[in-house]
CSV table of C-alpha atoms in Angstrom, one decimal:
chain,number,residue,atom,x,y,z
A,1,UNK,CA,-170.3,47.2,-60.8
A,2,UNK,CA,-168.9,50.7,-61.4
A,3,UNK,CA,-170.7,53.4,-63.3
A,4,UNK,CA,-169.5,56.9,-64.4
A,5,UNK,CA,-172.3,59.3,-64.9
A,6,UNK,CA,-171.6,62.6,-66.7
A,7,UNK,CA,-173.6,65.8,-66.7
A,8,UNK,CA,-173.3,69.4,-67.7
A,9,UNK,CA,-173.0,69.3,-71.5
A,10,UNK,CA,-175.1,71.5,-73.8
A,11,UNK,CA,-175.0,74.3,-76.4
A,12,UNK,CA,-173.2,77.6,-75.9
A,13,UNK,CA,-172.0,80.4,-78.1
A,14,UNK,CA,-168.3,81.0,-78.7
A,15,UNK,CA,-166.6,82.6,-75.7
A,16,UNK,CA,-169.0,81.1,-73.3
A,17,UNK,CA,-168.5,78.6,-70.5
A,18,UNK,CA,-169.7,75.2,-69.4
A,19,UNK,CA,-168.9,72.9,-66.5
A,20,UNK,CA,-168.9,69.1,-66.9
A,21,UNK,CA,-169.2,66.7,-64.0
A,22,UNK,CA,-168.6,63.0,-63.8
A,23,UNK,CA,-169.5,61.0,-60.7
A,24,UNK,CA,-168.3,57.4,-60.1
A,25,UNK,CA,-170.4,55.0,-58.1
A,26,UNK,CA,-170.3,51.3,-57.2
A,27,UNK,CA,-168.0,49.1,-55.2
A,28,UNK,CA,-165.0,51.4,-55.4
A,29,UNK,CA,-162.0,50.9,-53.3
A,30,UNK,CA,-159.9,53.7,-54.7
A,31,UNK,CA,-159.6,55.9,-57.8
A,32,UNK,CA,-156.3,56.7,-59.5
A,33,UNK,CA,-156.2,59.0,-62.5
A,34,UNK,CA,-159.4,60.6,-63.7
A,35,UNK,CA,-159.7,62.5,-67.0
A,36,UNK,CA,-161.7,63.9,-69.8
A,37,UNK,CA,-161.5,62.9,-73.5
A,38,UNK,CA,-163.4,64.2,-76.5
A,39,UNK,CA,-164.4,62.9,-79.9
A,40,UNK,CA,-165.6,65.1,-82.7
A,41,UNK,CA,-167.5,63.5,-85.7
A,42,UNK,CA,-165.1,61.5,-87.9
A,43,UNK,CA,-162.2,62.0,-85.6
A,44,UNK,CA,-160.4,59.9,-83.0
A,45,UNK,CA,-161.0,60.3,-79.3
A,46,UNK,CA,-158.4,62.6,-77.8
A,47,UNK,CA,-157.3,63.4,-74.3
A,48,UNK,CA,-158.4,66.8,-73.0
A,49,UNK,CA,-157.3,66.8,-69.4
A,50,UNK,CA,-156.0,64.4,-66.7
A,51,UNK,CA,-155.7,64.6,-63.0
A,52,UNK,CA,-154.0,62.2,-60.6
A,53,UNK,CA,-155.2,61.1,-57.2
A,54,UNK,CA,-153.1,63.8,-55.6
A,55,UNK,CA,-154.1,66.6,-57.9
A,56,UNK,CA,-151.4,66.8,-60.5
A,57,UNK,CA,-152.8,67.8,-63.9
A,58,UNK,CA,-152.1,67.6,-67.6
A,59,UNK,CA,-153.8,69.3,-70.5
A,60,UNK,CA,-153.9,69.1,-74.2
A,61,UNK,CA,-152.2,72.1,-75.8
A,62,UNK,CA,-155.4,73.2,-77.4
A,63,UNK,CA,-157.2,73.7,-74.1
A,64,UNK,CA,-154.4,75.0,-71.9
A,65,UNK,CA,-155.3,78.3,-70.2
A,66,UNK,CA,-159.0,77.8,-71.0
A,67,UNK,CA,-160.0,74.5,-69.3
A,68,UNK,CA,-159.5,73.5,-65.7
A,69,UNK,CA,-159.8,69.9,-64.4
A,70,UNK,CA,-160.5,69.3,-60.7
A,71,UNK,CA,-161.8,66.4,-58.5
A,72,UNK,CA,-163.5,65.8,-55.2
A,73,UNK,CA,-162.2,62.6,-53.9
A,74,UNK,CA,-164.8,62.4,-51.1
A,75,UNK,CA,-167.5,62.4,-53.8
A,76,UNK,CA,-165.6,60.3,-56.4
A,77,UNK,CA,-166.3,63.1,-58.9
A,78,UNK,CA,-164.2,64.9,-61.5
A,79,UNK,CA,-165.0,68.2,-63.1
A,80,UNK,CA,-164.1,70.1,-66.2
A,81,UNK,CA,-164.5,73.9,-66.2
A,82,UNK,CA,-164.5,75.1,-69.8
A,83,UNK,CA,-164.1,78.8,-70.5
A,84,UNK,CA,-163.6,80.8,-73.6
A,85,UNK,CA,-165.1,78.0,-75.6
A,86,UNK,CA,-164.5,77.8,-79.4
A,87,UNK,CA,-166.4,76.1,-82.2
A,88,UNK,CA,-163.6,73.6,-82.5
A,89,UNK,CA,-164.3,72.4,-78.9
A,90,UNK,CA,-167.5,70.9,-80.2
A,91,UNK,CA,-167.5,67.2,-79.5
A,92,UNK,CA,-168.8,64.4,-77.3
A,93,UNK,CA,-166.9,64.6,-74.0
A,94,UNK,CA,-166.2,61.4,-72.1
A,95,UNK,CA,-164.9,61.0,-68.6
A,96,UNK,CA,-162.5,58.2,-67.8
A,97,UNK,CA,-161.3,56.8,-64.4
A,98,UNK,CA,-158.8,54.2,-63.4
A,99,UNK,CA,-160.7,52.5,-60.6
A,100,UNK,CA,-159.6,49.9,-58.0
A,101,UNK,CA,-162.6,47.8,-57.0
A,102,UNK,CA,-162.6,45.0,-54.5
A,103,UNK,CA,-161.6,42.5,-57.1
A,104,UNK,CA,-159.7,44.4,-60.0
A,105,UNK,CA,-158.1,47.5,-61.3
A,106,UNK,CA,-159.6,48.8,-64.6
A,107,UNK,CA,-160.4,51.8,-66.7
A,108,UNK,CA,-164.0,52.9,-66.9
A,109,UNK,CA,-165.8,55.3,-69.2
A,110,UNK,CA,-168.8,57.5,-69.0
A,111,UNK,CA,-171.6,57.5,-71.6
A,112,UNK,CA,-170.5,60.8,-73.1
A,113,UNK,CA,-172.1,64.3,-73.0
A,114,UNK,CA,-172.5,66.5,-76.1
A,115,UNK,CA,-170.8,69.9,-76.1
A,116,UNK,CA,-171.8,72.2,-79.0
A,117,UNK,CA,-170.2,75.6,-79.5
A,118,UNK,CA,-171.6,77.9,-82.1
A,119,UNK,CA,-169.8,80.8,-83.7
C-alpha cells in the first residue's frame, strides 16, 4: 500500500513564506509525475505545480515567480516552496503522485494540509 504524507502547512501573513513537503512510502517501484493541487472552500481543486521524474516543471499562472516545486527522488519526496504569499493562496493543498508499484500504475493523493494567508 502507498501513502503520501504531507507536512508544512500553517498560517502566515501576506508576503510570508511556507514550505510544504510530501513523502511517499510503501511498495514503490518508481514515481513519475508529482504535483501540488489546492482547493479553496466552494471551489474546485486546481493544479498549482507539477514536476516530472527528470525535473521538468509546470506552474499555474497565478503562482509563477512565487512558488517553486522540487523533488528528491532518493527520498520519494516533493516540495513546494511558497513565497510572497497572498490571501488568495488560502486553500487546502494536496500532493499527488503517479506511482508505479509492483502490481500497478496509479495516481495517489495526500490527505491535504491547510494553508491560510491573512492580509
